[in-house]
Tab-separated table of N, CA and C in Angstrom:
chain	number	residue	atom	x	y	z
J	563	UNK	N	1.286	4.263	-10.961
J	563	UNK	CA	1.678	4.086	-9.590
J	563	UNK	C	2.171	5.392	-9.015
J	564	UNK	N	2.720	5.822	-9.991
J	564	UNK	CA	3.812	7.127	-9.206
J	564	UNK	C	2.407	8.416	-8.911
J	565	UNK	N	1.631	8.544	-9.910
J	565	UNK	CA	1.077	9.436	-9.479
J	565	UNK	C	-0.049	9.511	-8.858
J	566	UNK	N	-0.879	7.996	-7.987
J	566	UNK	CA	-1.655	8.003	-7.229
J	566	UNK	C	-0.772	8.107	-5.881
J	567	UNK	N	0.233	7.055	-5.729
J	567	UNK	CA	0.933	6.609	-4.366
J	567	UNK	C	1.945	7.836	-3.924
J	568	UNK	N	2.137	8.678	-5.162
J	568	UNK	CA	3.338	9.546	-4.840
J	568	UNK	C	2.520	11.361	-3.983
J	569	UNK	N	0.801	10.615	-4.057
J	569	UNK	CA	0.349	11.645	-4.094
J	569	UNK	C	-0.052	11.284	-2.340
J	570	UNK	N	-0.395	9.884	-1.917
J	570	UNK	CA	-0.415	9.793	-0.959
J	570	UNK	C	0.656	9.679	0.336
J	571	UNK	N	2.221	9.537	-0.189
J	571	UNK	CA	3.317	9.925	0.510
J	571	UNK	C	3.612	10.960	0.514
J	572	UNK	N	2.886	12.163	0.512
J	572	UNK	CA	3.498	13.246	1.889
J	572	UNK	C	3.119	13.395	2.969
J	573	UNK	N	4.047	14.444	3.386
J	573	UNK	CA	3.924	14.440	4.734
J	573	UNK	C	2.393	14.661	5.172
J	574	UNK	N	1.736	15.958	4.472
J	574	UNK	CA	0.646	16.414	4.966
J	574	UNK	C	-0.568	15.531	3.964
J	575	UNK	N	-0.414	14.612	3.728
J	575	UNK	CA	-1.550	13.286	3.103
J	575	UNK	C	-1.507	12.759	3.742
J	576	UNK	N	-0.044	12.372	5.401
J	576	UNK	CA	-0.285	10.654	5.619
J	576	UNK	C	-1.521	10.108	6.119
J	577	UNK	N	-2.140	11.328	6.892
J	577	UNK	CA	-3.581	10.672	7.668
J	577	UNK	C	-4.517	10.579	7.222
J	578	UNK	N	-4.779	10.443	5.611
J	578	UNK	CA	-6.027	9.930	4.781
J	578	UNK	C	-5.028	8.898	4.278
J	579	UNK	N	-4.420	8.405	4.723
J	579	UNK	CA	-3.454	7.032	3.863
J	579	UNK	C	-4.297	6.059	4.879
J	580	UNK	N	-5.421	5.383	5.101
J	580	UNK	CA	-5.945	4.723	5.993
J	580	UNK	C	-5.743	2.706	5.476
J	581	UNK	N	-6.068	2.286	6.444
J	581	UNK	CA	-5.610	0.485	6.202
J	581	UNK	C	-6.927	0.325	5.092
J	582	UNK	N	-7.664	0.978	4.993
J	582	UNK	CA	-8.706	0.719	3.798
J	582	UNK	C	-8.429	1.506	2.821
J	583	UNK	N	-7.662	2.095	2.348
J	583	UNK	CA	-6.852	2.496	1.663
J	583	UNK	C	-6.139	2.141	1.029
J	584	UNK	N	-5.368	1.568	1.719
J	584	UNK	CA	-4.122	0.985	1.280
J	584	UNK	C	-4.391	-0.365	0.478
J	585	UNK	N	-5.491	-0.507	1.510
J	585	UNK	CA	-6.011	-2.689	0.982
J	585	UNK	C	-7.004	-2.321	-0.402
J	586	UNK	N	-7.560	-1.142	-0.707
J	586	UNK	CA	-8.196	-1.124	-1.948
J	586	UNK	C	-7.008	-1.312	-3.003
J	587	UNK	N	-5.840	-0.602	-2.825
J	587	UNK	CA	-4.820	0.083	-3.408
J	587	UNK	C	-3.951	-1.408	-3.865
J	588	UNK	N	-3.870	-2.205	-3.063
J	588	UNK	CA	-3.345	-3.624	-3.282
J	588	UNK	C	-4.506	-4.292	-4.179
J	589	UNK	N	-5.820	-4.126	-3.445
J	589	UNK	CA	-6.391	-5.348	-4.952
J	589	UNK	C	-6.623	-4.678	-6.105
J	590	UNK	N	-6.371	-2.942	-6.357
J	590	UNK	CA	-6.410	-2.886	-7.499
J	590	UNK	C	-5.490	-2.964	-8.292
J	591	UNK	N	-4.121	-2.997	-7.391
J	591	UNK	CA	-2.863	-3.313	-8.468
J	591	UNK	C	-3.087	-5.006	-8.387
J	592	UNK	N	-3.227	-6.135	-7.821
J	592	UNK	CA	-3.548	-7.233	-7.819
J	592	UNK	C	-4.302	-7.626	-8.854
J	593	UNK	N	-5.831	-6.722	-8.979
J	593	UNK	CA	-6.742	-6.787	-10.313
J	593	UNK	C	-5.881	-6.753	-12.122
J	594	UNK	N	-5.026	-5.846	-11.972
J	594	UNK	CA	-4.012	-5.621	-12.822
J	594	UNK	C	-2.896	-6.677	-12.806
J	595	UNK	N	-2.724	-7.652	-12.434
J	595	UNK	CA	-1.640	-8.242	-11.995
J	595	UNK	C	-0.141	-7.374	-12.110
J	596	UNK	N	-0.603	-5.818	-11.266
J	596	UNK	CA	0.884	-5.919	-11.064
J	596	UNK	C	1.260	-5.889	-9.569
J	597	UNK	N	1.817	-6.941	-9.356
J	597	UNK	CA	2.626	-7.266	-8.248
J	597	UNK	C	3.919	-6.435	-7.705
J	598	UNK	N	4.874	-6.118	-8.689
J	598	UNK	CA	5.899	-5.469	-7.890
J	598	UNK	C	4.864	-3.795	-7.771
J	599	UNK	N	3.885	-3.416	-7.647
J	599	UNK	CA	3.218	-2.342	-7.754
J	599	UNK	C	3.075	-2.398	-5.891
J	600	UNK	N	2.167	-4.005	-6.008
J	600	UNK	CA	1.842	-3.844	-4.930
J	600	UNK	C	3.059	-4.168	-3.360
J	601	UNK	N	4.093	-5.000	-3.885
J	601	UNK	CA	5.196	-4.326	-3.125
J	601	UNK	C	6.049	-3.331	-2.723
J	602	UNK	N	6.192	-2.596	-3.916
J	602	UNK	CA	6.415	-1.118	-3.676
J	602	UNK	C	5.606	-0.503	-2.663
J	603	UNK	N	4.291	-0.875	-3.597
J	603	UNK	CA	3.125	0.170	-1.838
J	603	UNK	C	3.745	-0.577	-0.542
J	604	UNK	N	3.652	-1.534	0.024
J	604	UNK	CA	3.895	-2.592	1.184
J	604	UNK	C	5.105	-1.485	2.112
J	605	UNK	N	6.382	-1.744	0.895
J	605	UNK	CA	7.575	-1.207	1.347
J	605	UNK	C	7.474	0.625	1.575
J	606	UNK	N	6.619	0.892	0.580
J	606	UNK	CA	6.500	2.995	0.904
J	606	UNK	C	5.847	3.048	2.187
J	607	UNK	N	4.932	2.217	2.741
J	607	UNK	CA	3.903	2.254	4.144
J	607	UNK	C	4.802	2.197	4.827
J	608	UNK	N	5.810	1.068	5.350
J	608	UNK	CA	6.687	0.965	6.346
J	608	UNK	C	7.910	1.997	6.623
J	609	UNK	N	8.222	2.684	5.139
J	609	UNK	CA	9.015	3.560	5.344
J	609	UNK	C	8.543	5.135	6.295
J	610	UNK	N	6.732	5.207	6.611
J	610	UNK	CA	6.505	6.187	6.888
J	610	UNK	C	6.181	5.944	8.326
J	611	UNK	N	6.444	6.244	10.044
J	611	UNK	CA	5.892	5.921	10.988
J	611	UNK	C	4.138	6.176	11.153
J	612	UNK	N	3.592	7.004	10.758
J	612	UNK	CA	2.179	7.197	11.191
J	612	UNK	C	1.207	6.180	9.914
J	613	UNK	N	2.014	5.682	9.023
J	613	UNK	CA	0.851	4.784	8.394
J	613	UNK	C	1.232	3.589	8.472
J	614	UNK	N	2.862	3.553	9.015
J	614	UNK	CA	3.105	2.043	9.291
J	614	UNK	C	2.749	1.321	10.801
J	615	UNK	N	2.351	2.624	11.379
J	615	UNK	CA	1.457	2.234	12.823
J	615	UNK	C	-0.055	1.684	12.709
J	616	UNK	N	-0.552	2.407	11.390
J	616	UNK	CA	-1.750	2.134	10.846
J	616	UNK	C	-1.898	0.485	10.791
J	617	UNK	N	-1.175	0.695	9.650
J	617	UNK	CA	-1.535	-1.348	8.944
J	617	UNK	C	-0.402	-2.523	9.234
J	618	UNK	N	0.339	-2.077	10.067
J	618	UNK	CA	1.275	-3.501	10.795
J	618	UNK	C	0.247	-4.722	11.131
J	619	UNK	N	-0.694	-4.513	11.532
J	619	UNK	CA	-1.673	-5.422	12.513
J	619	UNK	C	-2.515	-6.111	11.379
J	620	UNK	N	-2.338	-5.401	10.181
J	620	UNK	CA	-3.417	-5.615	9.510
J	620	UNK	C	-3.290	-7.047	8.510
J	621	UNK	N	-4.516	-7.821	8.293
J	621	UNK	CA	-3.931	-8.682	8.060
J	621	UNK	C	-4.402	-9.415	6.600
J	622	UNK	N	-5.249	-8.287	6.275
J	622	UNK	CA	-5.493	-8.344	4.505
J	622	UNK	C	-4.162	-7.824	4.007
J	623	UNK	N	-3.551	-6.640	4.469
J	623	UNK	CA	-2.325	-6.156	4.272
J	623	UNK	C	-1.126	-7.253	3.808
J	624	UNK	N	-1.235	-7.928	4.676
J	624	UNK	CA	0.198	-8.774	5.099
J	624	UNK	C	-0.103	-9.799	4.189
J	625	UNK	N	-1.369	-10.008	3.488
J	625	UNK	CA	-1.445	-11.726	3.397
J	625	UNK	C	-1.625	-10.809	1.629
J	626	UNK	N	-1.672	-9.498	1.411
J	626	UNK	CA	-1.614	-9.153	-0.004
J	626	UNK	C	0.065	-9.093	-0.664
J	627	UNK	N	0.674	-8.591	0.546
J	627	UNK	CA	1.828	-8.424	0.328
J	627	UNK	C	2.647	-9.613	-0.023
J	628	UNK	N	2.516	-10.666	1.170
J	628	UNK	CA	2.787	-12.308	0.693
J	628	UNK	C	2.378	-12.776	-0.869
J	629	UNK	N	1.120	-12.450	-0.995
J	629	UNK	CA	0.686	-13.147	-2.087
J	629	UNK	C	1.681	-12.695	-3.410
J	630	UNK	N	1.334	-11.289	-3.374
J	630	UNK	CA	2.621	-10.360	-4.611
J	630	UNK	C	3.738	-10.972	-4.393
J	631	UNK	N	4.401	-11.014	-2.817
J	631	UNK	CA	5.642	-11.530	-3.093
J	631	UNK	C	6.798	-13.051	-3.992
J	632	UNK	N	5.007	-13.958	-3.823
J	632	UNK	CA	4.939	-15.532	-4.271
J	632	UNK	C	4.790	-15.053	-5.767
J	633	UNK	N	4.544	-14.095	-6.387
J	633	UNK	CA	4.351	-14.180	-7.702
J	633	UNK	C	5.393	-14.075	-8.285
């Protein structure tokens, strides 16, 4: 986790951090069943304004994040 996601939280990465990105990034920690993986990502997106403008709307996003969270 740390060294794909830690590579896409900087500053000068955020604008290849795209909502198809992110939603690959959830079903492949999902594929893995790890869940708090894919909440961590959920919660690092919102902490950043230009990628949490990205995938707010989004709604594979939201319904991956739910799902991890039910686990």
């Amino acid at each position: 986790w740390d060294k794909i996601c830690n590579e896409i939280f900087t500053e000068e990465n955020q604008d290849y951090a795209t909502p198809k990105l992110i939603t690959q990034l959830m079903y492949a920690f999902r594929d893995i069943q790890d869940y708090e993986s894919m909440i961590r990502l959920s919660e690092r997106c919102s902490e950043f304004d230009r990628i949490s403008n990205k995938i707010q709307n989004n709604t594979r996003i939201c319904y991956l994040t739910a799902f991890a969270r039910s686990r």
